[in-house]
Tab-separated table of C-alpha atoms and ligand atoms in Angstrom:
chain	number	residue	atom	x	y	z
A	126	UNK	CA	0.000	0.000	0.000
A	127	UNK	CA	1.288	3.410	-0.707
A	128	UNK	CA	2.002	6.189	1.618
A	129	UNK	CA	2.696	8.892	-0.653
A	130	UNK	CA	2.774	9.962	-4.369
A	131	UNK	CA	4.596	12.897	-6.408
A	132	UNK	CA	2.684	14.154	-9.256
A	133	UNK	CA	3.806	15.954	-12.107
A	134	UNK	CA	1.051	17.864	-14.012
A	135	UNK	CA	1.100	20.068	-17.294
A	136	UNK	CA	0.106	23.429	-17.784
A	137	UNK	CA	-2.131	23.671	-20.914
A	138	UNK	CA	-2.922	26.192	-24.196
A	139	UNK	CA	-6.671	26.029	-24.257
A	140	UNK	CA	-9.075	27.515	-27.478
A	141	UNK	CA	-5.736	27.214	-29.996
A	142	UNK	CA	-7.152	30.127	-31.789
A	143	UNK	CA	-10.140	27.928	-33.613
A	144	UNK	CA	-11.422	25.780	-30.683
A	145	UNK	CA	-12.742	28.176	-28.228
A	146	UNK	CA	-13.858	26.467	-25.116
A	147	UNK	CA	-12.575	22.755	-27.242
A	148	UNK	CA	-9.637	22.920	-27.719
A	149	UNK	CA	-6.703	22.392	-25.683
A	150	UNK	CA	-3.125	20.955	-25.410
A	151	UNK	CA	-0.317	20.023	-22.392
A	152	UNK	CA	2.967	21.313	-22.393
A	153	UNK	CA	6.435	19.578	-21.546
A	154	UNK	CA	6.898	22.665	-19.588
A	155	UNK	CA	5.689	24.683	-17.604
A	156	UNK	CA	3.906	22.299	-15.060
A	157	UNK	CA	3.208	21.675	-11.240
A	158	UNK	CA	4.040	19.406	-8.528
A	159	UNK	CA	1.985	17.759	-6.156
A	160	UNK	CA	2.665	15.390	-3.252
A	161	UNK	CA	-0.719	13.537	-1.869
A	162	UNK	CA	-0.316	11.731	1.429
A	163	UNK	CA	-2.543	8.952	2.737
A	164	UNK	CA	-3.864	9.931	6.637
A	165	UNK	CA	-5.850	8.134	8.720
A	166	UNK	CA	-9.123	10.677	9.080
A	167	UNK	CA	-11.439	8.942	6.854
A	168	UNK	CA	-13.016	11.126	4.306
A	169	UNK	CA	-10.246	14.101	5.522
A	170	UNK	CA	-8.427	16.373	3.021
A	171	UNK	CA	-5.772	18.908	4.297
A	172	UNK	CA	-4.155	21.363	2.297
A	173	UNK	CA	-0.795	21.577	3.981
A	174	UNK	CA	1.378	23.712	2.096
A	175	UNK	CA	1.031	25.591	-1.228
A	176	UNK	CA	4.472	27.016	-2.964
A	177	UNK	CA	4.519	29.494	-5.189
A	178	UNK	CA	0.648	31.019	-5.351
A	179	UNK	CA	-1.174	32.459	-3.000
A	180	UNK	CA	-4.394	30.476	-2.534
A	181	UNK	CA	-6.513	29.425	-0.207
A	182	UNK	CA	-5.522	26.442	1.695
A	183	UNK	CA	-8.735	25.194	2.956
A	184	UNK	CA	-9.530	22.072	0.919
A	185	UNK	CA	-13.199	23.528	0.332
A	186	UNK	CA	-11.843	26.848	-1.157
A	187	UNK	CA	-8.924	24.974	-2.964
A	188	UNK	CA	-9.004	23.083	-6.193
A	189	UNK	CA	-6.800	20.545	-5.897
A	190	UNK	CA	-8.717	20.045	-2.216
A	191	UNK	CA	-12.193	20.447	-3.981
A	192	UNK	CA	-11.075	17.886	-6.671
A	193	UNK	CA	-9.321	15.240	-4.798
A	194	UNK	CA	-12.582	15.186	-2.266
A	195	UNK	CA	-14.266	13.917	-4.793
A	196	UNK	CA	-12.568	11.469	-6.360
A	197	UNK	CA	-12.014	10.390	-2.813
A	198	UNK	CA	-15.874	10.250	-1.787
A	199	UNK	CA	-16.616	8.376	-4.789
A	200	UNK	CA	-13.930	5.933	-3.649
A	201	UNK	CA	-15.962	5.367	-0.067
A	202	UNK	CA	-13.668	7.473	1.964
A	203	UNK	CA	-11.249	4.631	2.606
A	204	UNK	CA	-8.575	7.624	4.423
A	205	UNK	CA	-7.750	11.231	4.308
A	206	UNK	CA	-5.453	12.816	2.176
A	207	UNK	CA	-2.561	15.871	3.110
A	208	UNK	CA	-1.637	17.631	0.361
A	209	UNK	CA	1.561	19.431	-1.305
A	210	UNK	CA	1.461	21.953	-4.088
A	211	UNK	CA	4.391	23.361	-5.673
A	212	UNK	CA	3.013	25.805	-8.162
A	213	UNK	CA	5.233	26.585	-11.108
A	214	UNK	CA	2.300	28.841	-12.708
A	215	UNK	CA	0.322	31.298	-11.589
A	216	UNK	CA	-2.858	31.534	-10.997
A	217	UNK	CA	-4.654	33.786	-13.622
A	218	UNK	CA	-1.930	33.107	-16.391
A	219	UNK	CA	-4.085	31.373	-19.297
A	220	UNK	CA	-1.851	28.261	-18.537
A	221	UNK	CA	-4.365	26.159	-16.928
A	222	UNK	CA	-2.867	26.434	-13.482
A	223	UNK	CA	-6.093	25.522	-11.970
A	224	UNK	CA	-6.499	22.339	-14.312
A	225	UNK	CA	-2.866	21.679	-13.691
A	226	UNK	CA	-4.011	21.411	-9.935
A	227	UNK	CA	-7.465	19.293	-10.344
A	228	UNK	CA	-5.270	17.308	-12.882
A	229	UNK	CA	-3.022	16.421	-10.467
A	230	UNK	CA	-4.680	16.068	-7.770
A	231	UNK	CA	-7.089	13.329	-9.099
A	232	UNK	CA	-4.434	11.726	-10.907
A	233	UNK	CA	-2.533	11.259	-7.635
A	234	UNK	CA	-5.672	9.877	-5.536
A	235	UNK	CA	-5.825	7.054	-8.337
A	236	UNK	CA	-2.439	6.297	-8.061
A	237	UNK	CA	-2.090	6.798	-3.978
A	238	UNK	CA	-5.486	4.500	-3.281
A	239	UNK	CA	-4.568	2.261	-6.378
A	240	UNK	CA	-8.350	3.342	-7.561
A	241	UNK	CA	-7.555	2.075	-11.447
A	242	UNK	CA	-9.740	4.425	-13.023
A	243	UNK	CA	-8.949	5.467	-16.510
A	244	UNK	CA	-7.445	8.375	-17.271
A	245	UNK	CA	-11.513	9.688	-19.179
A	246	UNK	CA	-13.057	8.513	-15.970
A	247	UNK	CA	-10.949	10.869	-13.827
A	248	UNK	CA	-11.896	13.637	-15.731
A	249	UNK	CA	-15.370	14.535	-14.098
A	250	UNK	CA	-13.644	14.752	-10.777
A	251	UNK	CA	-10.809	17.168	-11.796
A	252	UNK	CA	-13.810	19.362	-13.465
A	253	UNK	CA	-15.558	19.497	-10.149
A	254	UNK	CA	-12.311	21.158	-8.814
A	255	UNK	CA	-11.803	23.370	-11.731
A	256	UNK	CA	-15.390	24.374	-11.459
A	257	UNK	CA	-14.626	26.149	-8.736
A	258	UNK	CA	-12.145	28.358	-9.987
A	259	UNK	CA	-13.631	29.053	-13.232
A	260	UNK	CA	-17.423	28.649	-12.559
A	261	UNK	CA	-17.983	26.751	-15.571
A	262	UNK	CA	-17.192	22.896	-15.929
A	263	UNK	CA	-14.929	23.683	-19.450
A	264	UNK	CA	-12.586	20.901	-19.586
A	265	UNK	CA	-11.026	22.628	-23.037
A	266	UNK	CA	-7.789	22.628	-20.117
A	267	UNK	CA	-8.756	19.943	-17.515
A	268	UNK	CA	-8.697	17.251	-20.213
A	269	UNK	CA	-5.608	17.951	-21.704
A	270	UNK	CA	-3.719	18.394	-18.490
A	271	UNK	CA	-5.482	14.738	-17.631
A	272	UNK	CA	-4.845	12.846	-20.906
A	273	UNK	CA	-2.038	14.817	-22.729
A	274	UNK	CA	-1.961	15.860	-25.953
A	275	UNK	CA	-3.935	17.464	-28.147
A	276	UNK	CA	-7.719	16.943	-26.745
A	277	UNK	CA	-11.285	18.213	-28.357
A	278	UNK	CA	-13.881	18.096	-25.406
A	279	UNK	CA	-17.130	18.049	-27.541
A	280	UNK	CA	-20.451	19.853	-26.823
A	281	UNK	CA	-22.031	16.727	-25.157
A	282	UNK	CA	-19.144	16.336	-22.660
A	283	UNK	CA	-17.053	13.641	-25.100
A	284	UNK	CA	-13.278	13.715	-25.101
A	285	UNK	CA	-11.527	12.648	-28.326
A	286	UNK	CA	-7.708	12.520	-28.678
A	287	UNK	CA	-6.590	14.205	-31.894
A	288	UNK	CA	-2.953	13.345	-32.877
A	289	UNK	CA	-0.589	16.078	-31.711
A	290	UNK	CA	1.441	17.826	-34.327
A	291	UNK	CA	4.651	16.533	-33.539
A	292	UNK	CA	6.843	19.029	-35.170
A	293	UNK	CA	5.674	22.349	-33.610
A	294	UNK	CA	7.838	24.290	-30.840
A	295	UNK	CA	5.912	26.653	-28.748
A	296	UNK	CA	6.606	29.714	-27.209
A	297	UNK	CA	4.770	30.968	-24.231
A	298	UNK	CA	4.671	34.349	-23.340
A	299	UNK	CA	3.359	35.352	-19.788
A	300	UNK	CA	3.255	38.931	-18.815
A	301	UNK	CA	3.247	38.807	-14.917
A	302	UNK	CA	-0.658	40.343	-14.942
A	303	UNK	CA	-3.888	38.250	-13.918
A	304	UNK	CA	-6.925	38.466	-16.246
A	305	UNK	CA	-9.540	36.736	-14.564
A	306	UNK	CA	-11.478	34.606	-17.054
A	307	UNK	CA	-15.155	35.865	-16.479
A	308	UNK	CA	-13.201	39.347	-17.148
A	309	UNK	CA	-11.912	37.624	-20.549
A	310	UNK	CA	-15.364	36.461	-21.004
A	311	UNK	CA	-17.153	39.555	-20.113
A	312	UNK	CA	-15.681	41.341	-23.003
A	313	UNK	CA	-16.799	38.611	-25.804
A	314	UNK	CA	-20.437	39.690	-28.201
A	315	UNK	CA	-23.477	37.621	-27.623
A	316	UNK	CA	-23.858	37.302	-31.609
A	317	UNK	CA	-21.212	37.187	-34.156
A	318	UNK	CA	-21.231	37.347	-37.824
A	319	UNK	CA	-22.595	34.696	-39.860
A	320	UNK	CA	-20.070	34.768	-42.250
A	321	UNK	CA	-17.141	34.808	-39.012
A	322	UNK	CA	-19.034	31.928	-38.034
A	323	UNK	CA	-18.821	30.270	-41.129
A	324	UNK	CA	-15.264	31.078	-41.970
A	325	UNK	CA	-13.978	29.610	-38.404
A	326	UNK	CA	-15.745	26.754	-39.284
A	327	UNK	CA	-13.580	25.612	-41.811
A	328	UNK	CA	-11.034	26.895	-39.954
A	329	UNK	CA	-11.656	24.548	-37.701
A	330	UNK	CA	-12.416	21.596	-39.212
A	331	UNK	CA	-9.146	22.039	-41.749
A	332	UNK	CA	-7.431	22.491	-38.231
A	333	UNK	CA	-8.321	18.862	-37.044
A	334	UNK	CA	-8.020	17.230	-40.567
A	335	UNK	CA	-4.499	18.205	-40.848
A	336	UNK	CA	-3.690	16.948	-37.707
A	337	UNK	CA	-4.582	13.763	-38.657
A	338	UNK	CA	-2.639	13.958	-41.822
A	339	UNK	CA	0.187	14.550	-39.407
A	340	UNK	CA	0.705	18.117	-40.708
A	341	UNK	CA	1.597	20.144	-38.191
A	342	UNK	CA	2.220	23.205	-40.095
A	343	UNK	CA	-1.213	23.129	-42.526
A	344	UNK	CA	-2.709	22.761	-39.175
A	345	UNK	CA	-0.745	26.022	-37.610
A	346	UNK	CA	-1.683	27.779	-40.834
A	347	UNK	CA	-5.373	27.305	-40.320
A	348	UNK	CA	-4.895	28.740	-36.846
A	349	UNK	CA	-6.925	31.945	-37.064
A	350	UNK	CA	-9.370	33.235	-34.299
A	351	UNK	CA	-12.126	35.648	-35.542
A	352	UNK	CA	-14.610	35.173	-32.946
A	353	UNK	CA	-12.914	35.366	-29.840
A	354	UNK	CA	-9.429	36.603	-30.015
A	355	UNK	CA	-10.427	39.947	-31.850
A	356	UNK	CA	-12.270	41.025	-28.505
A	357	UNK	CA	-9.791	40.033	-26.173
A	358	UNK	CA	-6.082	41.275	-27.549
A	359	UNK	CA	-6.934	44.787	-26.046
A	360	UNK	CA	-6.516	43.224	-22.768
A	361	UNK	CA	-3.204	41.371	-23.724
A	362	UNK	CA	0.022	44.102	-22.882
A	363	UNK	CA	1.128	44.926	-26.462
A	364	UNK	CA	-0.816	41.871	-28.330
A	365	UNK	CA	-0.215	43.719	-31.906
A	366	UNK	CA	3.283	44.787	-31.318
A	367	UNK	CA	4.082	41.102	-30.354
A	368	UNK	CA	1.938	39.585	-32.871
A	369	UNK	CA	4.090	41.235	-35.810
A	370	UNK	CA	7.410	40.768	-34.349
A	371	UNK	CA	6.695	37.161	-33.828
A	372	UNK	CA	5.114	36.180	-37.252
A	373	UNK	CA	7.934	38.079	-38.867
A	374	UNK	CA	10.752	35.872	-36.507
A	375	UNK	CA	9.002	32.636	-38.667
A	376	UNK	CA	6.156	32.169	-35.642
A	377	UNK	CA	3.240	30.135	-38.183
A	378	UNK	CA	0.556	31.041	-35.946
A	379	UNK	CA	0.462	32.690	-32.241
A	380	UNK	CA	-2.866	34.015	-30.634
A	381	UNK	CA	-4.113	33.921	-27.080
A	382	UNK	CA	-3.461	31.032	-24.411
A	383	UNK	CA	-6.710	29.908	-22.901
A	384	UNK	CA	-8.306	33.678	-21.556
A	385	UNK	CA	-5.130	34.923	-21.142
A	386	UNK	CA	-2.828	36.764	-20.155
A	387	UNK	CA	-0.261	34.060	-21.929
A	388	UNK	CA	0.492	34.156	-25.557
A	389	UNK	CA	0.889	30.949	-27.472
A	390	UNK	CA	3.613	30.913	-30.379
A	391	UNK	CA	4.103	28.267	-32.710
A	392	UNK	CA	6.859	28.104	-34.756
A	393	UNK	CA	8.347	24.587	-36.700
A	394	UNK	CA	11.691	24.570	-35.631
A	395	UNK	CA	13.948	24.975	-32.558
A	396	UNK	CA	15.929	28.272	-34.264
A	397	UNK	CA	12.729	30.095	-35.074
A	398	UNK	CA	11.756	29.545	-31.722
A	399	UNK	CA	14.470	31.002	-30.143
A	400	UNK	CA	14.427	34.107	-32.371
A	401	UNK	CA	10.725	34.424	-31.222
A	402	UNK	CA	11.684	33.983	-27.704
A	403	UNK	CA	14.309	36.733	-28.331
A	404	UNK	CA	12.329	39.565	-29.638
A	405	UNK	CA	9.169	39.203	-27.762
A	406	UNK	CA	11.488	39.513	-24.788
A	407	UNK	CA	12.914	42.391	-26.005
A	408	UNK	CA	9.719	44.028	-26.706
A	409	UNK	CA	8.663	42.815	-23.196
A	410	UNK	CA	11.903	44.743	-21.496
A	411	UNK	CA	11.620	47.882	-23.922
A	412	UNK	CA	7.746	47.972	-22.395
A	413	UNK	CA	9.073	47.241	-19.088
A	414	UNK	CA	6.315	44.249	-18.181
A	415	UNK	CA	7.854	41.343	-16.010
A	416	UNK	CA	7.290	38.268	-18.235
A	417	UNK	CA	8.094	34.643	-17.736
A	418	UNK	CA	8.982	32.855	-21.359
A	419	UNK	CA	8.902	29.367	-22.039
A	420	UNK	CA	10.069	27.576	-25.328
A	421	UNK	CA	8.341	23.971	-25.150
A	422	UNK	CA	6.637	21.353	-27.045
A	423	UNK	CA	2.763	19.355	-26.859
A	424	UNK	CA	3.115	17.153	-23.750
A	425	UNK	CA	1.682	13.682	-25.095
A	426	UNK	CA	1.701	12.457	-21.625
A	427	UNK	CA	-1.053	14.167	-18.868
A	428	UNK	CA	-0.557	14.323	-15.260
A	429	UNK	CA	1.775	11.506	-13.636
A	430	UNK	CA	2.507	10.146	-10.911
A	431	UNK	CA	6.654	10.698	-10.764
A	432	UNK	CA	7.709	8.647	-7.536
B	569	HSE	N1	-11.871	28.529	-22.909
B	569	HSE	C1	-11.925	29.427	-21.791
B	569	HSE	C2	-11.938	30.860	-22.273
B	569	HSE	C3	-10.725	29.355	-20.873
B	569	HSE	O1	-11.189	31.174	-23.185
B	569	HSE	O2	-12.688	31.669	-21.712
B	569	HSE	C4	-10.394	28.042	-20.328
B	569	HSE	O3	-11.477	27.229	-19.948
């Protein structure tokens, strides 16, 4: 029986520019660690110590708490749980730090109680933790940071795998600010055009077909958002100025990550990368807006248990 576990779980680009709330992917980096530790107070969960965020460590308030509950009630309570986080991402990034946390933490119950639910099955517990920090069971990040990959979470709740582009290198730009998502969302029309609609679409739909013809960079070339994105890159700092210096360093597509503040880059090679790394973080010191940068690639592997 095991005492303890150490989880590793992804952060996550939701929306991708053409799948708006069904869409997302995990990242090799950035991502968060959790410990989960088996107690003896049936039915118990403790948040014990939180690194690198400051959130609320009562397991009600907490979504790794609110999640692993769950998972843990549905299991009959069999012991209580302490938990660890060591948060890598903020809070309010458009990283998914909040499905990073469910993610983990109901991949770790499985693993600590030796549960052997699937990966899908674990999914409507993480969304009951991510619930709470969003207010809306999306799992456009949740399922992603659960399964890996590239994930489509459909209108009627269904999770489908779509093969990852394997040859894309992304860049993620995170201007230290919080934008809360119902702030992202507040901004977005009730109605959009017909002929937006229709355009995004195909968009879309060439989007998914290329990834299954394993073209990564028809796929990135499809990756246009004119129903969402268009509302919310006034709230991004400098969105224009960064979108032209990174499609001119060879980026093939870059929009918002999730509801932001992050920007997603995709370029389709390691050089172009770097030279997209390099001038948005020049434009980020010229502006003078503390920024964390990552240069990383689709995770195809979710949350894990890593001893
Ligand atoms: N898809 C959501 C949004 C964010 O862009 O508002 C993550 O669930």
């Amino acid at each position: 029986m095991k005492n303890q576990v150490r989880i590793w779980a992804p952060a996550t680009v939701a929306n991708l520019n053409v799948g708006f709330d069904a869409l997302g992917c995990a990242l090799n980096e950035p991502g968060e660690e959790l410990v989960i530790r088996r107690t003896e107070e049936a039915g118990m969960v403790r948040i014990v110590k939180i690194e690198g965020a400051d959130l609320d460590a009562t397991a009600e308030n907490n979504v790794a708490g609110v999640a692993a509950k769950s998972l843990l009630n549905a299991l009959g309570n069999p012991c209580g749980l302490e938990i660890e986080l060591i948060k890598k991402v903020k809070p309010g990034s458009g990283l998914g730090s909040s499905a990073s946390s469910a993610a983990g933490a109901v991949v770790g119950v499985n693993a600590l109680l030796e549960a052997g639910l699937r990966p899908d099955e674990l999914i409507p517990f993480a969304l009951d933790g991510e619930e709470l920090a969003s207010g809306a069971r999306h799992s456009d990040n949740v399922a992603p940071a659960v399964l890996g990959g590239l994930v489509l979470s459909g209108p009627d709740g269904s999770i489908k795998q779509i093969p990852a582009p394997r040859d894309w290198h992304l860049v993620l730009l995170h201007p230290q600010i919080t934008i809360r998502t119902s702030e992202a969302r507040a901004v977005l029309p009730e109605t959009v055009p017909l002929k937006d609609a229709v355009r995004q679409n195909a968009l879309f739909a060439t989007f998914i077909a290329a990834c299954f013809e394993g073209n990564g960079a028809e796929a990135a070339l499809n990756m246009d958002d004119l129903l969402v994105g268009p509302h919310r890159h006034g709230l991004i700092p400098h969105f224009k100025q960064m979108r032209e210096a990174s499609m001119e360093s060879g980026a093939r597509a870059m929009g918002i990550s999730g509801s932001g503040p992050s920007s997603f880059h995709i370029a389709m090679c390691r050089e172009d990368a770097h030279a997209i790394a390099s001038k948005l973080s020049e434009i980020m010191n010229v502006e003078a807006v503390p920024f964390e940068l990552y240069i990383t690639e689709i995770s195809l592997q979710g949350a894990r248990v890593i001893s």
